[in-house]
Structures are given as structure tokens and as C-alpha cells.
XYZ file of C-alpha atoms in Angstrom:
635
model
C -12.872 -1.984 8.034
C -14.878 -3.513 5.256
C -15.144 -4.313 1.607
C -17.471 -2.217 -0.514
C -18.900 -2.697 -3.996
C -21.547 -1.199 -6.193
C -23.029 -0.686 -9.612
C -24.945 2.260 -11.030
C -26.957 2.016 -14.247
C -28.349 5.399 -15.252
C -30.663 3.793 -17.814
C -31.944 0.639 -16.194
C -32.208 -1.620 -13.136
C -29.307 -3.247 -11.291
C -29.359 -7.002 -10.681
C -29.406 -7.696 -6.922
C -27.843 -11.122 -7.484
C -24.825 -9.389 -9.015
C -24.391 -7.293 -5.849
C -24.361 -10.479 -3.794
C -21.741 -12.010 -6.077
C -19.582 -8.904 -5.814
C -19.858 -8.968 -2.028
C -19.132 -12.682 -1.830
C -15.909 -12.130 -3.766
C -14.603 -9.849 -0.980
C -16.205 -11.524 2.033
C -12.782 -11.985 3.621
C -12.625 -8.209 4.098
C -15.738 -8.223 6.261
C -17.177 -11.560 7.362
C -19.423 -10.150 10.117
C -22.350 -9.021 7.963
C -23.424 -8.271 4.419
C -25.581 -5.315 3.435
C -27.115 -4.839 -0.007
C -29.259 -1.904 -1.116
C -30.872 -1.939 -4.556
C -33.098 0.833 -5.873
C -33.914 2.270 -9.265
C -30.650 2.166 -11.164
C -28.392 1.789 -8.117
C -26.940 -1.096 -6.154
C -24.638 -0.754 -3.122
C -22.974 -3.650 -1.298
C -20.886 -3.972 1.853
C -19.062 -6.782 3.649
C -18.600 -5.504 7.196
C -15.813 -6.128 9.681
C -17.527 -4.832 12.816
C -15.243 -2.686 15.011
C -17.212 0.433 16.020
C -20.869 0.086 17.083
C -20.688 -3.647 16.571
C -24.410 -4.175 17.180
C -25.904 -1.193 15.378
C -23.461 -0.105 12.669
C -24.414 -2.317 9.727
C -24.271 -0.652 6.318
C -25.469 0.786 3.979
C -26.377 3.731 6.201
C -28.833 6.467 5.225
C -29.637 10.041 6.145
C -32.969 10.940 7.807
C -35.122 10.852 4.650
C -33.126 8.076 2.934
C -32.174 10.289 -0.009
C -28.494 9.580 0.726
C -26.934 6.137 1.151
C -23.308 5.401 2.039
C -20.969 2.414 2.175
C -17.488 2.859 3.634
C -14.297 0.887 4.037
C -12.104 2.278 6.829
C -12.334 4.263 10.049
C -13.088 7.926 10.812
C -11.084 8.581 13.972
C -12.542 11.999 14.725
C -16.155 10.894 14.291
C -17.177 11.555 17.949
C -16.379 15.260 17.561
C -18.013 15.398 14.130
C -21.095 13.588 15.402
C -21.518 15.982 18.325
C -21.252 19.011 16.050
C -23.725 17.561 13.550
C -26.238 16.815 16.310
C -25.944 20.429 17.465
C -26.804 21.438 13.902
C -30.009 19.394 14.028
C -29.015 16.114 12.394
C -30.564 12.922 13.774
C -28.475 9.761 14.080
C -29.755 6.204 14.135
C -26.477 4.533 15.185
C -23.178 5.100 17.014
C -21.218 4.210 13.874
C -18.464 6.383 12.441
C -19.870 5.725 8.962
C -23.090 7.597 9.684
C -21.315 10.952 10.039
C -20.554 10.803 6.295
C -24.105 11.282 5.038
C -24.722 14.159 7.450
C -21.393 15.821 6.633
C -22.329 15.546 2.973
C -25.625 17.302 3.700
C -23.727 20.112 5.429
C -20.652 20.492 3.220
C -21.186 18.605 -0.008
C -17.953 17.540 -1.714
C -15.918 19.632 0.762
C -16.825 17.195 3.540
C -13.586 15.264 3.042
C -11.547 18.112 4.503
C -13.215 17.494 7.872
C -12.218 13.815 8.091
C -9.313 12.353 10.022
C -8.875 8.715 9.221
C -8.406 6.088 6.546
C -11.290 5.585 4.193
C -12.730 4.811 0.812
C -16.450 5.467 0.587
C -19.290 5.913 -1.885
C -22.375 8.077 -1.327
C -25.368 7.733 -3.617
C -27.232 11.038 -3.873
C -30.750 10.085 -4.924
C -31.971 13.649 -5.521
C -29.101 14.546 -7.839
C -28.785 11.035 -9.268
C -25.054 11.060 -8.772
C -22.356 9.027 -7.073
C -19.789 10.717 -4.849
C -16.662 8.719 -3.904
C -13.570 9.659 -1.927
C -10.304 8.121 -0.818
C -8.183 9.058 2.213
C -5.241 11.424 1.962
C -2.385 8.901 1.850
C -4.199 6.017 0.165
C -4.568 3.496 2.968
C -7.891 2.247 1.622
C -8.260 1.247 -2.056
C -11.034 2.057 -4.490
C -11.261 0.640 -8.005
C -13.832 1.937 -10.460
C -14.927 1.565 -14.057
C -17.401 3.143 -16.433
C -18.905 1.914 -19.678
C -21.549 4.236 -21.049
C -24.426 4.467 -18.596
C -22.951 1.841 -16.239
C -20.545 2.524 -13.374
C -18.892 0.035 -11.039
C -16.760 0.466 -7.909
C -15.209 -1.895 -5.376
C -12.481 -2.328 -2.780
C -10.850 -5.068 -4.841
C -10.701 -5.894 -8.535
C -12.061 -9.390 -7.948
C -15.467 -7.909 -7.036
C -15.661 -5.940 -10.298
C -14.780 -9.010 -12.336
C -17.941 -10.750 -11.100
C -19.922 -8.774 -13.675
C -19.633 -10.357 -17.148
C -20.353 -6.919 -18.613
C -16.843 -5.889 -17.562
C -14.240 -7.577 -19.711
C -10.903 -8.947 -18.573
C -8.731 -7.431 -21.267
C -5.187 -7.005 -19.999
C -3.732 -3.506 -20.180
C -0.309 -4.076 -21.732
C 0.771 -0.558 -20.783
C 0.193 -1.499 -17.148
C 2.198 -4.693 -17.588
C 5.157 -2.741 -18.934
C 4.899 -0.324 -16.018
C 4.659 -3.172 -13.518
C 7.913 -4.654 -14.777
C 9.576 -1.288 -14.270
C 8.124 -0.386 -10.849
C 7.111 -3.801 -9.442
C 3.526 -2.584 -8.947
C 0.832 -0.970 -11.093
C 0.582 2.700 -10.042
C -2.605 4.743 -9.826
C -4.669 5.629 -11.721
C -3.878 2.562 -13.848
C -4.924 -0.991 -13.169
C -3.847 -4.167 -14.902
C -7.187 -4.334 -16.737
C -8.312 -2.006 -19.488
C -11.209 0.133 -18.368
C -10.654 -0.374 -14.629
C -8.982 2.459 -12.774
C -7.829 3.314 -9.267
C -9.061 6.475 -7.601
C -5.846 8.282 -6.561
C -5.214 9.067 -2.889
C -6.576 12.374 -1.533
C -9.087 12.496 -4.364
C -12.830 12.662 -4.852
C -14.820 11.273 -7.758
C -18.218 12.588 -8.836
C -20.150 10.605 -11.442
C -23.517 11.359 -12.982
C -25.266 10.486 -16.212
C -23.286 13.079 -18.138
C -19.717 12.325 -17.057
C -17.267 12.167 -14.186
C -14.827 14.479 -12.450
C -11.845 13.700 -10.223
C -10.481 16.352 -7.877
C -7.522 16.280 -5.512
C -8.374 17.741 -2.102
C -5.074 17.522 -0.156
C -1.336 17.692 -0.753
C 1.389 17.380 1.871
C 2.875 20.871 2.133
C 6.651 21.069 2.615
C 7.046 24.745 1.782
C 6.981 26.019 5.396
C 9.978 24.819 7.432
C 10.519 25.112 11.215
C 14.089 26.315 10.773
C 14.332 28.270 14.027
C 12.763 25.742 16.417
C 15.284 24.046 18.778
C 15.645 20.279 18.467
C 14.408 19.563 22.030
C 11.184 21.414 21.254
C 10.781 19.545 17.964
C 11.256 16.244 19.794
C 8.656 17.160 22.408
C 6.144 18.205 19.772
C 6.805 15.065 17.737
C 6.165 12.762 20.680
C 2.864 14.496 21.403
C 1.873 14.060 17.755
C 2.761 10.351 17.904
C 0.848 9.884 21.161
C -2.231 11.607 19.782
C -2.124 9.749 16.450
C -1.831 6.511 18.415
C -4.531 7.429 20.955
C -7.249 7.971 18.391
C -6.318 4.641 16.764
C -6.979 2.761 20.011
C -10.718 3.292 19.445
C -12.186 -0.207 19.155
C -14.897 -2.473 20.530
C -12.933 -5.592 19.533
C -9.495 -6.960 20.596
C -6.580 -4.759 19.540
C -2.796 -5.243 19.315
C 0.312 -4.278 17.339
C 2.723 -5.672 14.774
C 6.182 -5.475 16.348
C 9.335 -5.956 14.289
C 11.760 -4.496 16.803
C 12.549 -1.665 14.394
C 12.289 1.989 15.339
C 8.857 2.660 13.825
C 6.906 -0.225 15.353
C 8.796 0.318 18.626
C 7.604 3.944 18.756
C 4.011 2.840 18.194
C 4.173 0.181 20.922
C 5.766 2.691 23.304
C 2.926 5.159 22.662
C 0.343 2.398 23.110
C 1.886 1.197 26.370
C 1.748 4.733 27.809
C -1.988 4.999 27.129
C -3.419 1.506 27.653
C -4.335 0.004 30.993
C -3.888 -3.607 29.840
C -0.652 -5.002 28.349
C -0.304 -4.402 24.622
C -0.681 -7.570 22.569
C 2.289 -7.719 20.184
C 2.938 -10.034 17.251
C 6.190 -10.913 15.515
C 7.250 -13.544 13.026
C 10.777 -14.814 12.523
C 12.787 -16.919 10.112
C 15.552 -19.478 10.408
C 17.834 -17.304 8.270
C 19.517 -14.829 10.629
C 19.676 -12.118 7.963
C 15.868 -12.034 7.870
C 15.078 -12.688 11.539
C 14.116 -9.883 13.947
C 12.710 -11.927 16.818
C 15.504 -11.034 19.247
C 14.937 -7.291 18.770
C 11.180 -7.642 19.150
C 11.664 -9.554 22.410
C 13.738 -6.706 23.815
C 10.898 -4.259 23.183
C 8.248 -6.689 24.409
C 10.144 -7.034 27.696
C 10.759 -3.284 27.941
C 7.044 -2.488 27.774
C 5.680 -5.666 29.364
C 3.618 -6.647 26.327
C 1.615 -9.820 25.859
C 3.978 -11.052 23.195
C 3.291 -13.639 20.486
C 5.805 -14.925 17.977
C 6.074 -17.558 15.304
C 8.986 -18.885 13.286
C 7.748 -19.567 9.775
C 9.129 -21.373 6.785
C 7.341 -19.661 3.891
C 6.006 -22.004 1.238
C 6.127 -20.009 -1.987
C 4.377 -22.756 -3.931
C 1.437 -22.586 -1.539
C 1.215 -18.817 -1.140
C 1.845 -17.638 -4.722
C -1.674 -18.404 -6.018
C -3.164 -16.806 -2.899
C -1.121 -13.644 -3.426
C -2.260 -13.403 -7.036
C -5.947 -13.846 -6.184
C -5.970 -11.318 -3.373
C -3.927 -8.591 -5.051
C -5.969 -8.906 -8.237
C -3.149 -7.534 -10.381
C 0.598 -8.206 -10.656
C 2.442 -7.252 -7.464
C 6.033 -8.297 -6.842
C 7.014 -6.917 -3.443
C 8.218 -10.194 -1.921
C 7.706 -8.838 1.613
C 4.028 -9.601 0.972
C 4.894 -13.200 1.893
C 5.886 -12.573 5.534
C 3.155 -9.917 5.830
C 0.543 -12.548 4.946
C 1.951 -14.938 7.549
C 2.010 -12.178 10.170
C -1.606 -11.261 9.468
C -2.663 -14.901 9.633
C -0.987 -15.362 13.027
C -2.439 -12.125 14.384
C -5.990 -12.936 13.286
C -6.213 -15.658 15.921
C -5.986 -13.109 18.753
C -7.046 -9.607 17.646
C -9.126 -7.874 14.989
C -7.214 -4.557 14.956
C -3.415 -4.207 14.749
C -1.384 -0.999 14.791
C 1.863 -0.882 12.818
C 4.785 1.384 11.956
C 4.000 2.002 8.278
C 4.990 5.479 7.129
C 7.902 6.057 9.489
C 10.560 5.626 6.815
C 8.910 7.963 4.313
C 8.113 10.562 6.973
C 11.409 10.657 8.868
C 14.002 9.497 6.323
C 14.596 5.861 7.195
C 15.522 4.239 3.899
C 19.127 3.497 3.021
C 18.561 5.072 -0.386
C 18.166 8.453 1.321
C 21.637 8.152 2.811
C 23.042 6.835 -0.461
C 21.488 9.725 -2.349
C 23.072 12.175 0.074
C 26.511 10.629 -0.392
C 26.133 10.444 -4.149
C 25.246 14.120 -4.364
C 28.660 14.921 -2.912
C 30.440 12.721 -5.457
C 28.401 13.620 -8.531
C 31.243 15.558 -10.181
C 33.463 12.506 -10.639
C 33.756 10.971 -14.168
C 31.082 8.355 -13.663
C 30.084 7.768 -17.269
C 33.364 6.074 -18.305
C 33.500 4.254 -14.966
C 29.959 3.089 -15.589
C 30.975 1.546 -18.898
C 33.678 -0.452 -17.094
C 31.283 -1.583 -14.366
C 28.665 -2.689 -16.895
C 31.306 -4.668 -18.780
C 32.292 -6.480 -15.573
C 28.639 -7.195 -14.788
C 26.751 -7.940 -11.588
C 27.877 -10.160 -8.739
C 26.133 -13.264 -7.339
C 23.796 -11.312 -5.041
C 22.527 -7.764 -4.528
C 25.015 -6.923 -1.763
C 28.149 -8.151 -3.522
C 30.815 -5.587 -4.423
C 30.385 -6.067 -8.180
C 26.611 -5.624 -7.986
C 26.877 -2.530 -5.823
C 29.612 -1.003 -8.000
C 27.614 -1.694 -11.136
C 24.521 -0.084 -9.681
C 26.402 2.911 -8.274
C 28.078 3.692 -11.578
C 24.743 3.695 -13.394
C 23.096 5.848 -10.732
C 25.805 8.495 -10.816
C 25.316 8.982 -14.550
C 21.619 9.897 -14.085
C 19.897 13.121 -13.156
C 18.186 13.305 -9.766
C 14.676 12.314 -10.880
C 15.836 9.353 -12.986
C 18.135 8.244 -10.185
C 15.205 8.189 -7.802
C 13.090 6.157 -10.243
C 15.892 3.620 -10.741
C 15.680 2.490 -7.109
C 12.401 0.717 -7.832
C 13.140 -0.909 -11.158
C 13.250 -4.681 -11.426
C 13.909 -4.299 -15.163
C 15.574 -1.121 -16.411
C 15.322 0.122 -20.005
C 17.983 -2.300 -21.216
C 16.481 -5.197 -19.295
C 13.019 -4.596 -20.710
C 14.403 -4.267 -24.235
C 16.141 -7.631 -23.919
C 13.111 -9.272 -22.309
C 10.129 -8.050 -24.325
C 9.114 -9.629 -27.600
C 8.815 -7.185 -30.524
C 5.014 -7.555 -30.319
C 4.853 -6.460 -26.690
C 7.418 -3.696 -27.154
C 5.446 -2.297 -30.107
C 2.290 -2.003 -27.991
C 3.928 0.106 -25.269
C 4.141 3.870 -25.234
C 6.263 6.238 -23.186
C 8.609 5.581 -20.287
C 7.151 3.760 -17.242
C 9.464 5.790 -14.998
C 7.509 8.914 -15.953
C 5.035 8.040 -13.187
C 7.784 8.570 -10.623
C 9.685 11.400 -12.251
C 6.453 13.373 -12.659
C 5.735 13.047 -8.943
C 9.322 14.094 -8.235
C 8.987 17.247 -10.306
C 5.541 18.051 -8.873
C 6.878 18.158 -5.317
C 7.135 21.554 -3.628
C 10.178 20.417 -1.603
C 13.232 22.628 -1.949
C 15.756 19.977 -0.841
C 16.379 16.765 -2.808
C 16.070 14.496 0.230
C 12.707 16.028 1.059
C 11.752 15.566 -2.581
C 12.614 11.863 -2.344
C 10.419 11.470 0.717
C 7.608 13.446 -0.926
C 7.745 11.214 -4.001
C 7.704 8.091 -1.844
C 4.588 9.403 -0.087
C 2.958 10.159 -3.433
C 3.851 6.900 -5.221
C 5.646 4.150 -3.276
C 3.379 4.251 -0.225
C 0.005 4.023 -2.014
C 1.308 1.892 -4.876
C 3.266 -0.698 -2.926
C 3.476 -0.625 0.875
C -0.115 0.290 1.676
C -1.480 -2.094 -0.940
C 0.589 -4.885 0.599
C -0.624 -4.179 4.142
C -4.265 -3.693 3.174
C -4.473 -6.856 1.089
C -2.524 -9.050 3.535
C -4.461 -7.993 6.622
C -7.858 -7.980 4.932
C -7.200 -11.482 3.608
C -7.494 -12.576 7.257
C -10.127 -10.038 8.366
C -7.663 -7.910 10.342
C -7.747 -4.108 10.345
C -4.319 -2.457 10.172
C -3.908 1.080 11.556
C -0.804 3.216 11.068
C -0.267 6.203 13.423
C 2.646 7.508 11.319
C 0.200 7.953 8.431
C -1.994 10.331 10.412
C -2.165 13.399 8.180
C -1.663 15.849 11.049
C 1.483 14.033 12.180
C 2.708 13.939 8.581
C 2.052 17.671 8.158
C 4.120 18.422 11.250
C 6.940 16.123 10.098
C 6.932 17.736 6.639
C 7.702 21.079 8.294
C 10.779 19.680 10.085
C 14.003 20.573 8.224
C 15.593 17.604 6.527
C 18.843 18.061 8.473
C 16.962 16.802 11.543
C 15.904 13.666 9.684
C 18.941 12.517 7.678
C 22.478 13.627 8.551
C 25.867 12.228 9.484
C 25.163 8.867 7.878
C 22.056 8.365 10.040
C 18.378 8.444 9.155
C 15.404 9.174 11.434
C 17.541 11.396 13.637
C 14.604 13.255 15.172
C 12.638 10.074 15.814
C 15.684 8.408 17.389
C 16.028 11.428 19.653
C 12.409 11.111 20.765
C 12.979 7.466 21.727
C 16.404 7.984 23.311
C 15.146 7.784 26.902
C 12.316 5.359 26.182
C 13.913 2.330 24.541
C 17.238 0.470 24.837
C 20.177 1.804 22.819
C 20.575 -1.476 20.927
C 17.217 -0.835 19.237
C 18.133 2.694 18.198
C 21.563 1.694 16.907
C 20.663 -1.556 15.172
C 20.972 -1.682 11.366
C 17.753 -1.452 9.403
C 16.417 -4.790 8.182
C 13.979 -5.216 5.359
C 10.888 -7.333 5.973
C 11.595 -9.907 3.330
C 12.390 -13.485 2.411
C 15.556 -15.116 1.035
C 14.488 -15.234 -2.600
C 18.028 -15.436 -3.953
C 18.772 -18.604 -1.984
C 15.354 -20.127 -2.623
C 15.820 -19.907 -6.385
C 19.206 -21.624 -6.099
C 18.240 -24.288 -3.577
C 14.809 -25.556 -2.498
C 12.883 -23.648 -5.201
C 15.513 -24.085 -7.885
C 13.069 -25.634 -10.370
C 10.191 -23.210 -9.786
C 11.191 -20.457 -12.248
C 11.741 -22.947 -15.072
C 8.580 -24.920 -14.347
C 6.389 -21.822 -14.409
C 8.081 -19.339 -16.736
C 9.113 -21.831 -19.433
C 5.771 -23.614 -19.365
C 4.109 -23.478 -22.813
C 1.207 -21.449 -21.361
C 3.607 -18.719 -20.278
C 5.640 -18.700 -23.485
C 2.532 -18.636 -25.680
C 1.391 -15.356 -24.139
C 3.988 -13.762 -26.385
C 5.239 -11.270 -23.804
C 8.843 -12.350 -23.372
C 11.743 -13.849 -25.291
C 12.276 -17.420 -24.175
C 16.050 -17.174 -24.465
C 16.134 -14.183 -22.134
C 14.085 -16.041 -19.514
C 16.478 -18.974 -19.810
C 19.460 -16.637 -19.414
C 18.070 -15.055 -16.251
C 17.372 -18.453 -14.702
C 20.760 -19.889 -15.697
C 22.774 -16.919 -14.442
C 20.923 -16.834 -11.165
C 21.210 -20.544 -10.461
C 24.938 -20.440 -11.235
C 25.543 -17.335 -9.055
C 26.511 -15.243 -12.078
C 24.038 -12.565 -10.973
C 21.179 -11.983 -8.579
C 18.031 -12.057 -10.678
C 15.774 -13.167 -7.828
C 13.606 -10.047 -7.824
C 13.273 -10.131 -11.621
C 12.276 -13.794 -11.540
C 9.818 -13.150 -8.714
C 8.183 -10.339 -10.722
C 7.815 -12.613 -13.737
C 6.429 -15.412 -11.567
C 3.851 -13.085 -10.045
C 2.800 -11.876 -13.474
C 2.304 -15.410 -14.754
C 0.479 -16.487 -11.591
C -1.839 -13.474 -11.923
C -2.738 -14.562 -15.452
C -3.604 -18.047 -14.255
C -5.409 -17.180 -11.032
C -7.201 -13.951 -11.990
C -7.354 -13.274 -15.729
C -8.222 -16.870 -16.585
C -10.216 -17.662 -13.432
C -13.835 -18.743 -13.961
C -16.595 -16.575 -12.534
C -18.700 -18.100 -9.785
C -22.109 -18.752 -11.395
C -24.201 -18.124 -8.264
C -22.458 -16.707 -5.229
C -25.412 -15.091 -3.460
C -24.572 -16.953 -0.278
C -21.056 -18.122 -1.089
C -17.908 -17.461 0.907
C -15.031 -16.277 -1.278
C -12.140 -18.658 -1.730
C -8.907 -17.586 -0.074
């Protein structure tokens, strides 16, 4: 796991000092070594977190005649098999690193090389003979890659902060991205929050030469073939073997390794598979909170005892005032998933003991674990009722004091029933719906926006090949919510503390098998993850399988009424924030007043606005480091 950066200038030299500044900005991603390669018109940089071939795997890495150079962020789990095959074909290796297989695969297969890889990755190969840059990102989007082009100059990096080290790249805010952020709570690919900077989409390659660039998608999760006639016991057996194998290849490491354990079904399955295949006790890590509604320590202890893990836990009291600037700097663009707060604390705790941590990311999207899947199923049965007039009544009554109150739930349900399937799906993610954005935005901001931000989600919904709506929901989550929100959160939080996160449920072979399982084996009878629960039935205590799902979050609603009561006003009504001209001051005041007086739960809306303002202060307006050739990036 690393941080990569680079600049190509097809018409002139690249400043080596700039490469050092770009690397220094992401040193937290790889503090073990820095590699910089500068040649005619090309500069590649890498901050390495050494995990495989610790002694000999420094990057950039070259082919035999040094006409190809590669930098990679991630891990190639099937590299031993690839390496053996490439050696049989006559290729000579200078290291035991997984990264080195990339240049030799490129020699053999060109752009089609990505189809041979099993892992998580974002890499860049400079092809000296062809004078072109070839980049690729893994199938699901575990590893990020930002890029930009201005005429003859091209930049790429693992994080936006590295790109912003070059004064030649401006910091002009993309207002379209801001509008989309306030609808989705993250900035989806291929957009970024800055004009001219883009994200390479998951499962995509990028080829750039002097004449232009081309992006191609190389993989899509196929749901068209369904295992309708396979008995459930056989499906369960096959699933467990897929989980074991996906876990086994992720145990490859020359440095200490452990697991994040929440006590939920997904992380429990991963720990169970690890315990079956490791000779030493699994190191597990859990954080808890004083608020019972957010605390999972008791469940994690049950699993830790079941599998005899070397268990570590910490009760934290998140300090939003302390962590908000850090979140803004590391994410590099507005990001309002508040579960980033506990994820940062978990990564910080884990970093004191291990360098690699497995987790349960992807289980919900693969096996139907979200409550919205069950709600969608129930709503489909009730869709013929007269919801439009009922919705008018519910909107007139308004929301309740928190998101789980009857009034809030009734209000939301009535609006959802009046939508078509694609719009209903998109509404699950919206902090500000159409009406909310209209009330919030100043006329100047509203006039600069085009289109409907929800189109990003509804397009993915309609592009899915799933024949069943629940499968279509899961497919859209895999296409958008995973790479836009959850995987960004995990990558940024863990890399902030130089920890590599690995997710067996995001193994593409496991996902392909799960996509072929009929949805009735995933969500039915008011229960999600039915097949996965069946796999674990004889392996873990019943209380784990039957426990209600808990989100990994923080008590924002209470914070903004109690200990952080003044924070929204202090930040959002500050003259600096108002003078940006984005939002109507009276609407901000209304949101704060209603929330503090329990007239509605606006905590997520306020958090989104706070993150946007903090991003402006910590990233957009942050000074560049004048000489960071040997500097360590600030955290």
C-alpha cells in the first residue's frame, strides 16, 4: 500500500523538486521509503508502505531494459502465480515484489493486462518507447486515482493534496460538484471538487499520450446468469469456500496483520475465516462509545472469545472540533459520511499494533444487508396505495425531532412511495433533496448548476443488467456508493495512519459468485444476508446472527443539541462562510434553530455543511509548502 504521484510534460522537463513536494504531501500513505524517477518529460513518485518484499521492493520498478517504469498503490494477491508464468515466458525479475509483475504483464498483454490481476490497485506505467502513460484502477475502486490534464501536461496522484502542490494546477472550485455533494454526501466519479481534476472510475484504464487520452472500462459485475436450480446447502458450501479463499490470499504479508472487528456479521465472517487458516491468534481491534446505541463492544467480545483472538478495544469520546480539520485535509474534497470519525479512531488505535487489517467492507452490498433493501421490498408491495395525497399530509406535519421518530419516518415513507424505483433509490442518500437545495442555495449558486445531481445514481440504476429490483439496488450500490463513499472513507482513514485495509468481500471472484445467487437467498422474510447467515449458523453464536444491524456512526443529533451546540453557528454563520455566497443565511439559521429545539433532525445536513466549510478553509485556502523535498506531511 502506498501513495503515488507523477507529472508528464510532453514538451519539456519535469521539476524533480515538484515530485518531492507531491510525495511529501502524501507521506502518511507510505512512510517507509520514497522513490522518485525523473527523465525527459516524465516524473514518477512513490511513498511506500512496505508489506511484500520489504527489503527489495522499493519503487519505481522497471522492466529489463528500463523502457517501462511503474508505480503502484495496492496489492496484487495473485502475483506469485503471475510471476511464475512470466518467468516461464522468459521475463527476468529483480525483486520479489508484487509490483514488478505489472511491467512484465504489460510487455505480454498491453492494456489487456488488467484482466489478469486479482487485487486492489491503482497504478501508472510510463511507456518510454511509445511516450505514453497507462493507468488503471481496480474493479471495485478500493484504491483511488486522481488525474488532470492541461495541454501538454498531465498529473496523477493517490490524493488531491499531492496534485495541489503544483502551482500550475489551479484550485478553482467546481460548483457542479458542490451541488452534487450536497445531494449525495460525497463527490462521485469522475468528478472532483476542483475544476480540471478528475477521478479515474473503478474498473477502468486510462491511456494518455501527446495527442489525447482514452478511458476504457474493463470489467462489470455480471448478474445476468442466476444459479436458480442450485440447492441452498450447496450454495452455502460454495460461498464459504469463496470466503476462505478470498481471505487466504489477503493473509499474504511480511508485516504484522490483524482485523477490524465490529461484532457484525461481515467482520465476524472474516475473523472466522482468518482463525481457520492462521496458526497464531488473530489480532482484532474494536472501538466503543459511551452511548449504548452506538456501542458494539459487547458483540465484538463474544466473537473474540469464540475464536480466541488477541483482542484490543478502546472506548473513545470523539472530539469533532479536533478531527474536523484533519478529515478535511485528508479527504481533499467535501465528504460528509460521519462514520469517518470512528473509522479514523479505529485506524489510529490499530496502527500501534499492525500494518495490515482485514475488514468486512462489501458484505452489505454483496449479500443484501442494508435496511433500505428490506424497506424497498416492503414498499414494493404497498406501492398501489394513494401515497401522493398522504404525502401532502405528512409534509404538512413535518419531521420529528430525530431520524427514527414516527413523524420523520412517516414523512420520509410518504415521499418515497410517490417516486419511481430509480428516484426512490437515489433519495436514500440525499442530505438535501430538491426542495431542500432550492431553499438553501443562493440564486447565484443555483444559477450556476445544471441538471439533477441524482442522475449519477439513477443512471447507474438503469445501466444495471439485474432483472430484479433488489439486485438492481445492490448493483447500483456497488457501482456508486461503495467507490464514492465507503471505500473512500476506509482508504483515507487507514492511510492517514499508514495502515493497509483489505476486504475479502470485495474480491471480484467472490462478488461474481454472489451476483449469480438469486436474490431470494439474500433478502427474504424481513431478513437480509440470509445466505451468509446460513454459512455462519454453525460457526458463531446465535446472538450475533440475530442481533439488529448497527451503523458505525456517532451521535451527531445529540452533539449538536448538547456539547457541540454552538459549533454549527460558530462555523456556518461566520462571515467567511456567509461571504462565499453559496447559501441563504436565513435557511442556515432555520436549520440550526429547528435542530437545537428538537423540531427536526438536521444533524446530517449540518454536518455536510460543516464539512464543506472546513474543506474550504483547510484545503482550498491552504498555503502550499514552499520547499517540501524532505518534509513530512502534516496530519
